[in-house]
Coordinates of C-alpha atoms in Angstrom, one line a residue:
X1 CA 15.4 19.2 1.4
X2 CA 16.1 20.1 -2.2
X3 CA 14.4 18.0 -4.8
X4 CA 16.2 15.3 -7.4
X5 CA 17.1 16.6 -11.0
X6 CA 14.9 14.1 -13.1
X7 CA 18.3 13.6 -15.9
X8 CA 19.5 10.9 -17.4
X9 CA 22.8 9.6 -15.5
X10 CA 25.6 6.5 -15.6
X11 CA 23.1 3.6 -14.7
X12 CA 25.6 0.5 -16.0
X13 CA 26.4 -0.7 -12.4
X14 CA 25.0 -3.8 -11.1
X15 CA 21.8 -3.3 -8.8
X16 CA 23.8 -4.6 -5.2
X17 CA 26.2 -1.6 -5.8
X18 CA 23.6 0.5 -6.4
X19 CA 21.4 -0.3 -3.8
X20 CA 24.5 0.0 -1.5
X21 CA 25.4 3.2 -3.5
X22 CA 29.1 2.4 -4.1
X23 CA 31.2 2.7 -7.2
X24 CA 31.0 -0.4 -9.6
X25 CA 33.8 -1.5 -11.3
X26 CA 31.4 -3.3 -14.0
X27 CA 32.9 -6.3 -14.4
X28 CA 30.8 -9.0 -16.1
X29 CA 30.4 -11.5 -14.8
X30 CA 30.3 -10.7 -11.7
X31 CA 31.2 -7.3 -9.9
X32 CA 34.6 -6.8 -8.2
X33 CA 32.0 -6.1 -4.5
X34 CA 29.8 -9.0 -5.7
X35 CA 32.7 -11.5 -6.1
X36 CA 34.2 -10.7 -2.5
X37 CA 30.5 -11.1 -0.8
X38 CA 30.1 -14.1 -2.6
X39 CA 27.1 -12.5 -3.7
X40 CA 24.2 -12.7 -6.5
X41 CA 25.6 -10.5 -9.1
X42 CA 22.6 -8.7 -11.6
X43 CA 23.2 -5.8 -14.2
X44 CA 20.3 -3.6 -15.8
X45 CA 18.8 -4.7 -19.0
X46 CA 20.8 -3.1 -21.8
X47 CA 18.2 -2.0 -24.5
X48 CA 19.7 -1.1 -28.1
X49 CA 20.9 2.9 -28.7
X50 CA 19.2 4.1 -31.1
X51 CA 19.9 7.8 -32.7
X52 CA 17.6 9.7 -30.3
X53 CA 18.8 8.3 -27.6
X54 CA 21.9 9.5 -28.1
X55 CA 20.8 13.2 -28.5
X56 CA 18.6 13.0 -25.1
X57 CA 17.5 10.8 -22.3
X58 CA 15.3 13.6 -20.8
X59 CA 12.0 12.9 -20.2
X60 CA 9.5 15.7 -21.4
X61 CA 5.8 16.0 -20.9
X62 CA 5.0 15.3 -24.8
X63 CA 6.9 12.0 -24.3
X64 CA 4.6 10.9 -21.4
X65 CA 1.4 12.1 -23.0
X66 CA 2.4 10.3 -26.1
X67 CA 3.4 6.8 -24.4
X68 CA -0.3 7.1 -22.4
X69 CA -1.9 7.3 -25.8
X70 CA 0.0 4.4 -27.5
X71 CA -1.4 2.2 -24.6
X72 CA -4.8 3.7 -24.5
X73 CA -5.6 2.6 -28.0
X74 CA -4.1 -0.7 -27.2
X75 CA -6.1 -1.1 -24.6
X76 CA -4.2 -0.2 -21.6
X77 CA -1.1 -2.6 -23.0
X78 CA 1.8 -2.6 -20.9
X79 CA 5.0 -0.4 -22.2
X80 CA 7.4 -2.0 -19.9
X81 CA 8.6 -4.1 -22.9
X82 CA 12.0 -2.5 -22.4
X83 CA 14.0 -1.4 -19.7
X84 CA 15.0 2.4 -20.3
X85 CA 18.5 3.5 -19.4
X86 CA 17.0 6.4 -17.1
X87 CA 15.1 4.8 -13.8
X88 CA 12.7 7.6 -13.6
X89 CA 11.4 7.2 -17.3
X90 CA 10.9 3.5 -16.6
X91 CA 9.0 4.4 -13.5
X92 CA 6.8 7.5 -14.7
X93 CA 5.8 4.8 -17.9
X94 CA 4.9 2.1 -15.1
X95 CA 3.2 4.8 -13.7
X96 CA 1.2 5.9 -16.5
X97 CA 0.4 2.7 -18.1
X98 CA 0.2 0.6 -14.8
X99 CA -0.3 2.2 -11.6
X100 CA -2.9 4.4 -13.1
X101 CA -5.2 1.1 -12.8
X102 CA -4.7 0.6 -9.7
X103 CA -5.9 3.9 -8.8
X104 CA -9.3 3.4 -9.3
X105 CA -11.2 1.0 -12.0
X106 CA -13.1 4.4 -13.3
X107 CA -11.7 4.7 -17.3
X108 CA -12.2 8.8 -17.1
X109 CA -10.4 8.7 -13.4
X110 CA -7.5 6.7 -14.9
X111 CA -7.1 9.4 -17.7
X112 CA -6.6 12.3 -15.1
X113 CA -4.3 10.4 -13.6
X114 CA -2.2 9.6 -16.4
X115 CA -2.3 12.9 -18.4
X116 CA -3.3 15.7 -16.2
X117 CA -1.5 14.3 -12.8
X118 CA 1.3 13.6 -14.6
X119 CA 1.2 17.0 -16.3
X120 CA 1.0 19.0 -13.2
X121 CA 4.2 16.4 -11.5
X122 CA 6.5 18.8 -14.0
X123 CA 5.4 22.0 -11.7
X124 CA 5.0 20.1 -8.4
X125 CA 8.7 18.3 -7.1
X126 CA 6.2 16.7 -4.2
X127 CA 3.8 14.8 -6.8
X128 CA 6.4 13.5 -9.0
X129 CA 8.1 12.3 -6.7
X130 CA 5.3 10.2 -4.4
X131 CA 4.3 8.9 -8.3
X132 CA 8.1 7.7 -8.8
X133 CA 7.8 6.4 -5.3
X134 CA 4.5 4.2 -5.6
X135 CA 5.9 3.6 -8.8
X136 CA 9.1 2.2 -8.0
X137 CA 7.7 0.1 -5.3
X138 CA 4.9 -1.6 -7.4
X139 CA 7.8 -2.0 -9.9
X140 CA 10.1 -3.5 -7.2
X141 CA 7.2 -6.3 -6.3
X142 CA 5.4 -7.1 -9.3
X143 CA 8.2 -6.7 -12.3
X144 CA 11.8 -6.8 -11.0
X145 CA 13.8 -10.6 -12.1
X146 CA 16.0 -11.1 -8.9
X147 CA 16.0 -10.3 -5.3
X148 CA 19.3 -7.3 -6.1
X149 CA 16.9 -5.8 -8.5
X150 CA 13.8 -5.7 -6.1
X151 CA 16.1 -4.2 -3.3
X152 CA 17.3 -1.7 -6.1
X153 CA 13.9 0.1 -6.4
X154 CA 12.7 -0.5 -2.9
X155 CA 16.0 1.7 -1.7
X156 CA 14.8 4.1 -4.5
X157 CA 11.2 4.1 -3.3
X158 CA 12.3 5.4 0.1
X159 CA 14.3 7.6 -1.3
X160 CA 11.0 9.8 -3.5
X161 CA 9.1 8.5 -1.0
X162 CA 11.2 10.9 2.0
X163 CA 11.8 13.4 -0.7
X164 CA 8.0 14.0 -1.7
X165 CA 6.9 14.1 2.7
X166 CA 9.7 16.4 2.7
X167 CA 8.6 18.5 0.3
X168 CA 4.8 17.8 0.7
X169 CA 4.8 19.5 4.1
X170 CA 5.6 22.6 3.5
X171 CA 3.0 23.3 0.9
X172 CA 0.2 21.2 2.2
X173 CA -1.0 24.3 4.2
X174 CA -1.4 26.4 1.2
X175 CA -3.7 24.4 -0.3
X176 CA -6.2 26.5 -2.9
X177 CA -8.0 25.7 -5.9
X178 CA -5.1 26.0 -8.4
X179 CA -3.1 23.4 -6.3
X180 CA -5.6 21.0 -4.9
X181 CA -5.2 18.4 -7.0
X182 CA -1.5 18.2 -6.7
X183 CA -1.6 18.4 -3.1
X184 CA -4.6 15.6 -3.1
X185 CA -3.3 13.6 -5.5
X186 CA 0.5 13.6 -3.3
X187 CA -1.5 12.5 -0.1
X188 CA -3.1 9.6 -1.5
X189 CA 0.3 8.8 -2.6
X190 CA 1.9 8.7 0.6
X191 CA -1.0 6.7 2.0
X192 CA -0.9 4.2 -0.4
X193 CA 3.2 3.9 0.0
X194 CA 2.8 3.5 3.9
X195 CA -0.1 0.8 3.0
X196 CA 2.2 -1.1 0.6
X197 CA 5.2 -0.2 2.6
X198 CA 3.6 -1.5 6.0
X199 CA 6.1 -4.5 7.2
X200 CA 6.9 -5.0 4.1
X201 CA 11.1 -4.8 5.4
X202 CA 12.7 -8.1 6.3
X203 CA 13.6 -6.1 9.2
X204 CA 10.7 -4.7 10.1
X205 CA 9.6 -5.3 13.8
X206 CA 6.3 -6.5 14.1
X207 CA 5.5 -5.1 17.5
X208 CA 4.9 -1.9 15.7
X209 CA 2.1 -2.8 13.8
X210 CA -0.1 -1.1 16.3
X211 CA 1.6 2.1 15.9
X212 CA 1.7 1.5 12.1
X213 CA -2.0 1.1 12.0
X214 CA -2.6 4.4 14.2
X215 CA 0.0 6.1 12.0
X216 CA -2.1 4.8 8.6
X217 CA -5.2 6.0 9.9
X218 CA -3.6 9.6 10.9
X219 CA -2.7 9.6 7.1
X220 CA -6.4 8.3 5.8
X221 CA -8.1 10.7 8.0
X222 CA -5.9 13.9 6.7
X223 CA -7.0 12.5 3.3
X224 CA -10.3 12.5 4.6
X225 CA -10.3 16.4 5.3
X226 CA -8.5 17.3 2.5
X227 CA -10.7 16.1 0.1
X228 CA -13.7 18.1 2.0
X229 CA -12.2 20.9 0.3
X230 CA -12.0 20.2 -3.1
X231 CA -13.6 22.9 -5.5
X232 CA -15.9 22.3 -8.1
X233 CA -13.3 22.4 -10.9
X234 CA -11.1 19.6 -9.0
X235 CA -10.9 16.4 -11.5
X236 CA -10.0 14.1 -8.8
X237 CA -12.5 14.2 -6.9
X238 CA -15.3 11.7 -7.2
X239 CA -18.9 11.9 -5.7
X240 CA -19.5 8.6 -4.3
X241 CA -23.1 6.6 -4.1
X242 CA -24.0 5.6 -0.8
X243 CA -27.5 3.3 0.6
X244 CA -29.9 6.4 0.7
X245 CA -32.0 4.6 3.5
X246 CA -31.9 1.6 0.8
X247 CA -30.9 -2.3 1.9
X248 CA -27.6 -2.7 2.0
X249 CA -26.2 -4.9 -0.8
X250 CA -25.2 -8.3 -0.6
X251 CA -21.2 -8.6 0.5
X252 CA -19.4 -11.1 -1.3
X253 CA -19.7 -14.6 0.4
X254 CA -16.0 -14.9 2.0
X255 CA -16.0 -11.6 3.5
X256 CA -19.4 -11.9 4.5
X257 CA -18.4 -15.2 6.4
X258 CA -15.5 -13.5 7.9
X259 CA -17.3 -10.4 9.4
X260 CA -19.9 -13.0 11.0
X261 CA -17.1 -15.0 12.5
X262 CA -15.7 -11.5 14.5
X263 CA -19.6 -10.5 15.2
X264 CA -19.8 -13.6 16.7
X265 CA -17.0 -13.8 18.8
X266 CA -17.2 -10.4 20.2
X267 CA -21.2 -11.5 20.9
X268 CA -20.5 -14.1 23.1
X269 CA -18.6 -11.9 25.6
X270 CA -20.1 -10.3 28.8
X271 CA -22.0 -7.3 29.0
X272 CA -21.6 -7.0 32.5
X273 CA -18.1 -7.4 34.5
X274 CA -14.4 -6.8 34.1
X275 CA -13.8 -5.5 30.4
X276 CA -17.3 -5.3 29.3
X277 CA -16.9 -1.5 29.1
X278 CA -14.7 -3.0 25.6
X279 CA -17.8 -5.0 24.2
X280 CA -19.5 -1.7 22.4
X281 CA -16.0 -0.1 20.8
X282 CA -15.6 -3.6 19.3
X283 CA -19.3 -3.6 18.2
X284 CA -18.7 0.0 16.6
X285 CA -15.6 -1.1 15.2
X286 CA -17.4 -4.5 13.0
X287 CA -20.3 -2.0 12.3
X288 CA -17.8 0.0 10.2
X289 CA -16.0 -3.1 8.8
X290 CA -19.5 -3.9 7.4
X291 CA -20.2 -0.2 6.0
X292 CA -16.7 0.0 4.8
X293 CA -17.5 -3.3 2.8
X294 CA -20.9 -2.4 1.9
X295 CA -19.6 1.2 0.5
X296 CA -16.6 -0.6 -1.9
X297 CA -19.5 -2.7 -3.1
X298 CA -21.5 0.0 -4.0
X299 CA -18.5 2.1 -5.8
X300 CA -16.6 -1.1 -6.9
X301 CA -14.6 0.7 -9.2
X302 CA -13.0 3.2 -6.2
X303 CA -11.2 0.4 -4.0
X304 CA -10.0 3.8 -2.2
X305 CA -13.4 3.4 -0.3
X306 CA -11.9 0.5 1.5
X307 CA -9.4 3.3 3.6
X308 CA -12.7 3.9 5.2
X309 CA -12.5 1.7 7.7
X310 CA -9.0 2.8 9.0
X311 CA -9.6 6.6 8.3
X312 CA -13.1 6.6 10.8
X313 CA -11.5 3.9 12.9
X314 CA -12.6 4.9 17.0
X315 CA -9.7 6.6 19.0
X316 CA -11.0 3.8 21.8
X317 CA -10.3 1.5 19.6
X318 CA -7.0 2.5 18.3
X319 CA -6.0 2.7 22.3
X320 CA -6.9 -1.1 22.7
X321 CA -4.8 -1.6 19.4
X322 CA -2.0 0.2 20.8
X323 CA -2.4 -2.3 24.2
X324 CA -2.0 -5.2 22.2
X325 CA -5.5 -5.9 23.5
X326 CA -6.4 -9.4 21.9
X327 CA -9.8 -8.9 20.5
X328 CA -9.0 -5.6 18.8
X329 CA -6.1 -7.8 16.8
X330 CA -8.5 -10.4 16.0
X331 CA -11.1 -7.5 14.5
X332 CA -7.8 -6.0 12.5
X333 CA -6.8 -9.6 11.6
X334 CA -10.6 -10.1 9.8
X335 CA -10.0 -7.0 8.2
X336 CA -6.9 -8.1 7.0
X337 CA -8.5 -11.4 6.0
X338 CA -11.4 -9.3 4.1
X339 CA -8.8 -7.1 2.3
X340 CA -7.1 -10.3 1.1
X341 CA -10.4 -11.8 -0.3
X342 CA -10.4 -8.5 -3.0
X343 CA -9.1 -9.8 -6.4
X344 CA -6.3 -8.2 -8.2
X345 CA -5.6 -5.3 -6.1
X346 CA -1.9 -4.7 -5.2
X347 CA -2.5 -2.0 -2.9
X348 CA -4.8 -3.9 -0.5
X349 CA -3.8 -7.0 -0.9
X350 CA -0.6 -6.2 0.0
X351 CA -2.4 -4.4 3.5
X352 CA -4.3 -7.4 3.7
X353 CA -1.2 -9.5 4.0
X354 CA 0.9 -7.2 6.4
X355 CA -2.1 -6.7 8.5
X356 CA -2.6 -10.7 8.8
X357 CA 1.2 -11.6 9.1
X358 CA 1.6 -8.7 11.7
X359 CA -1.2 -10.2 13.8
X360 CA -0.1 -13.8 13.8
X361 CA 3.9 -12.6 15.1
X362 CA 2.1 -11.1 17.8
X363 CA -0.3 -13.8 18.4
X364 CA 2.6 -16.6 18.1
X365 CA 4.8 -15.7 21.0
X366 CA 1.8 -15.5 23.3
X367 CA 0.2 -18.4 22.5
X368 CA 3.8 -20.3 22.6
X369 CA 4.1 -18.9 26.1
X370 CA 1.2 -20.1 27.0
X371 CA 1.4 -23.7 26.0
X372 CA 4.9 -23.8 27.9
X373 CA 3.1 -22.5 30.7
X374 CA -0.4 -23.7 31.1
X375 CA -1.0 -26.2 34.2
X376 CA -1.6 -29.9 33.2
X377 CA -5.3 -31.0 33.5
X378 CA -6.0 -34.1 34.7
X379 CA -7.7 -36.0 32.2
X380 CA -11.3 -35.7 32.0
X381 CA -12.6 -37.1 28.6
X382 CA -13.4 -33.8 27.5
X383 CA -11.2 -31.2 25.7
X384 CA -10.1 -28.0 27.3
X385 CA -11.4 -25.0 25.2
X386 CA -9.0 -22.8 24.4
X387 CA -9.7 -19.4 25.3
X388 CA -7.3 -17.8 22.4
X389 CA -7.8 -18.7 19.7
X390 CA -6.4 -17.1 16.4
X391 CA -8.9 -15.6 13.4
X392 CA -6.3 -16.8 11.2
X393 CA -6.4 -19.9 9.1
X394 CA -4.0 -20.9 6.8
X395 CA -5.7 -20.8 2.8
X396 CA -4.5 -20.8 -0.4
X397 CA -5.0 -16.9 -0.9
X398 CA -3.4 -16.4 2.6
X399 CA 0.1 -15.5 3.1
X400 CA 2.4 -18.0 4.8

């Protein structure tokens, strides 16, 4: 599939004929297609011409190497103070000046990736277009005014998004020192868009989330391996600390609390009887929600580390996912739950939520089923204990 020109073009149409990619007429108020739906009409921010712009709306390297800068000596400030006329400048400054943070907390990391990932996106169609991607979807959720605009730059998300895989997959075979860091950078973009991504349709069927999860950690694990071959002059990749045989640091008291809560259900079950053969993959499984945890503590500044969990997650376990087996959703809901309890992290967060909201939509037909069809007890004086019961409690970081 041949890759987008990246050139400035008519963008004076409102964002609900764009996103349905019809003509505009560009009426103002309100479009001629807006008026007949009966339909929230929004047009694009219309910043002044000046001179320059007028001679070009390309986007050269210099330019994005220059607006870095600015915000580096101001301290990482924001440029979205305008909205440009081309998308794709608007997204690769989010990018820059933006998303960069979110890919790791390390100052020098957030350098490469705003100058010399951003550089190497000219000579690499697959890695500029999984930045305009992740950018146009963190865009679309943290700095877009109406709900026409958001669906504006989620449609163009998918759209780098399938161009980037597209062109991604072909290469990613060739890999060599000259193009690893392309080629790594472009997969950790892809897994981070399916993370973000992950239910994140008002469409979306939930019963998939299993699959979704399986799919994710397919992704994370081919991450995994390509960053095992990273040569020594890569400047993505990052040595990590790990324990060494030392004590494992103290987890942060909410997370803590929530992987004692799954420990302890999954210790009261049987070891012996029908489904006891279960009882060790789920053990395995919390062991490695508490070294995923314990690793992010230790390299706070790489929240990447917290992939772990899904990229080394048990193929046993994966198979009970897949079977909508309960206590394998209550050990991904607590991992959602964990993920949620991170401060300030988009990309995570936004797991975190999917994860938890997917759970409960599976939990909530069962458990309504259930009610409707559990046998009357005569009354005893004592309460029946309920035998499901959901690892998810409404809070106010939770989602509704």
């Amino acid at each position: 599939m041949p890759s987008r020109r990246f050139h400035a073009k008519s963008r004076n149409g409102c964002f609900r004929c764009k996103t349905r990619k019809v003509k505009c007429d560009i009426q103002k108020p309100a479009c001629g297609h807006c008026s007949r739906r009966n339909e929230e009409c929004v047009f694009p921010k219309e910043p002044p011409r000046r001179s320059s712009d007028l001679l070009s709306d390309d986007i050269s390297e210099n330019d994005i190497s220059a607006a870095f800068t600015e915000s580096h000596l101001n301290d990482w400030a924001p440029l979205m103070t305008v909205h440009p006329s081309n998308p794709d400048q608007l997204l690769l400054q989010n990018f820059s000046s933006r998303v960069t943070r979110i890919m790791s907390h390390s100052h020098g990391l957030q350098e490469v990736w705003a100058l010399k990932i951003t550089q190497d996106a000219y000579s690499h169609a697959h890695l500029m277009h999984g930045m305009l991607a992740v950018s146009a979807l963190h865009h679309a959720q943290t700095s877009t005014t109406s709900k026409a605009e958001a669906d504006y730059y989620q449609e163009l998300a998918i759209d780098h998004h399938n161009y980037c895989v597209s062109l991604f997959r072909p290469v990613v075979t060739e890999i060599n020192a000259q193009n690893f860091d392309p080629l790594y950078a472009s997969s950790m973009l892809i897994l981070m868009f399916n993370a973000v991504f992950l239910g994140s349709s008002e469409n979306s069927s939930y019963s998939t989330l299993a699959s979704d999860i399986a799919s994710l950690s397919q992704l994370a694990k081919g991450v995994t391996a390509m960053r095992a071959r990273a040569g020594n002059n890569s400047r993505l990749y990052q040595h990590y600390r790990d324990l060494n045989g030392s004590p494992p640091p103290p987890l942060p008291e909410g997370i803590n609390r929530v992987i004692l809560a799954i420990e302890k259900a999954v210790d009261c079950l049987p070891d012996f009887g029908h489904g006891s053969d279960k009882k060790p993959v789920y053990l395995k499984t919390i062991a490695l929600l508490r070294y995923t945890f314990y690793g992010f503590v230790l390299n706070i500044e790489h929240p990447a580390l917290l992939f772990v969990w899904i990229a080394m997650a048990d193929a046993r376990y994966l198979d009970l996912l897949m079977a909508h087996d309960l206590m394998a959703l209550r050990i991904l809901a607590h991992f959602g739950i964990c993920l949620l309890q991170i401060p300030s992290e988009w990309c995570v967060n936004n797991l975190g939520k999917n994860i938890v909201n997917g759970v409960r939509r599976i939990f909530e037909p069962k458990m309504a089923w259930d009610a409707q069809h559990r046998p009357r007890a005569a009354p005893t004086g004592l309460s029946q204990k309920n035998t499901i019961v959901l690892p998810i409690h409404r809070r106010n970081d939770s989602p509704s």
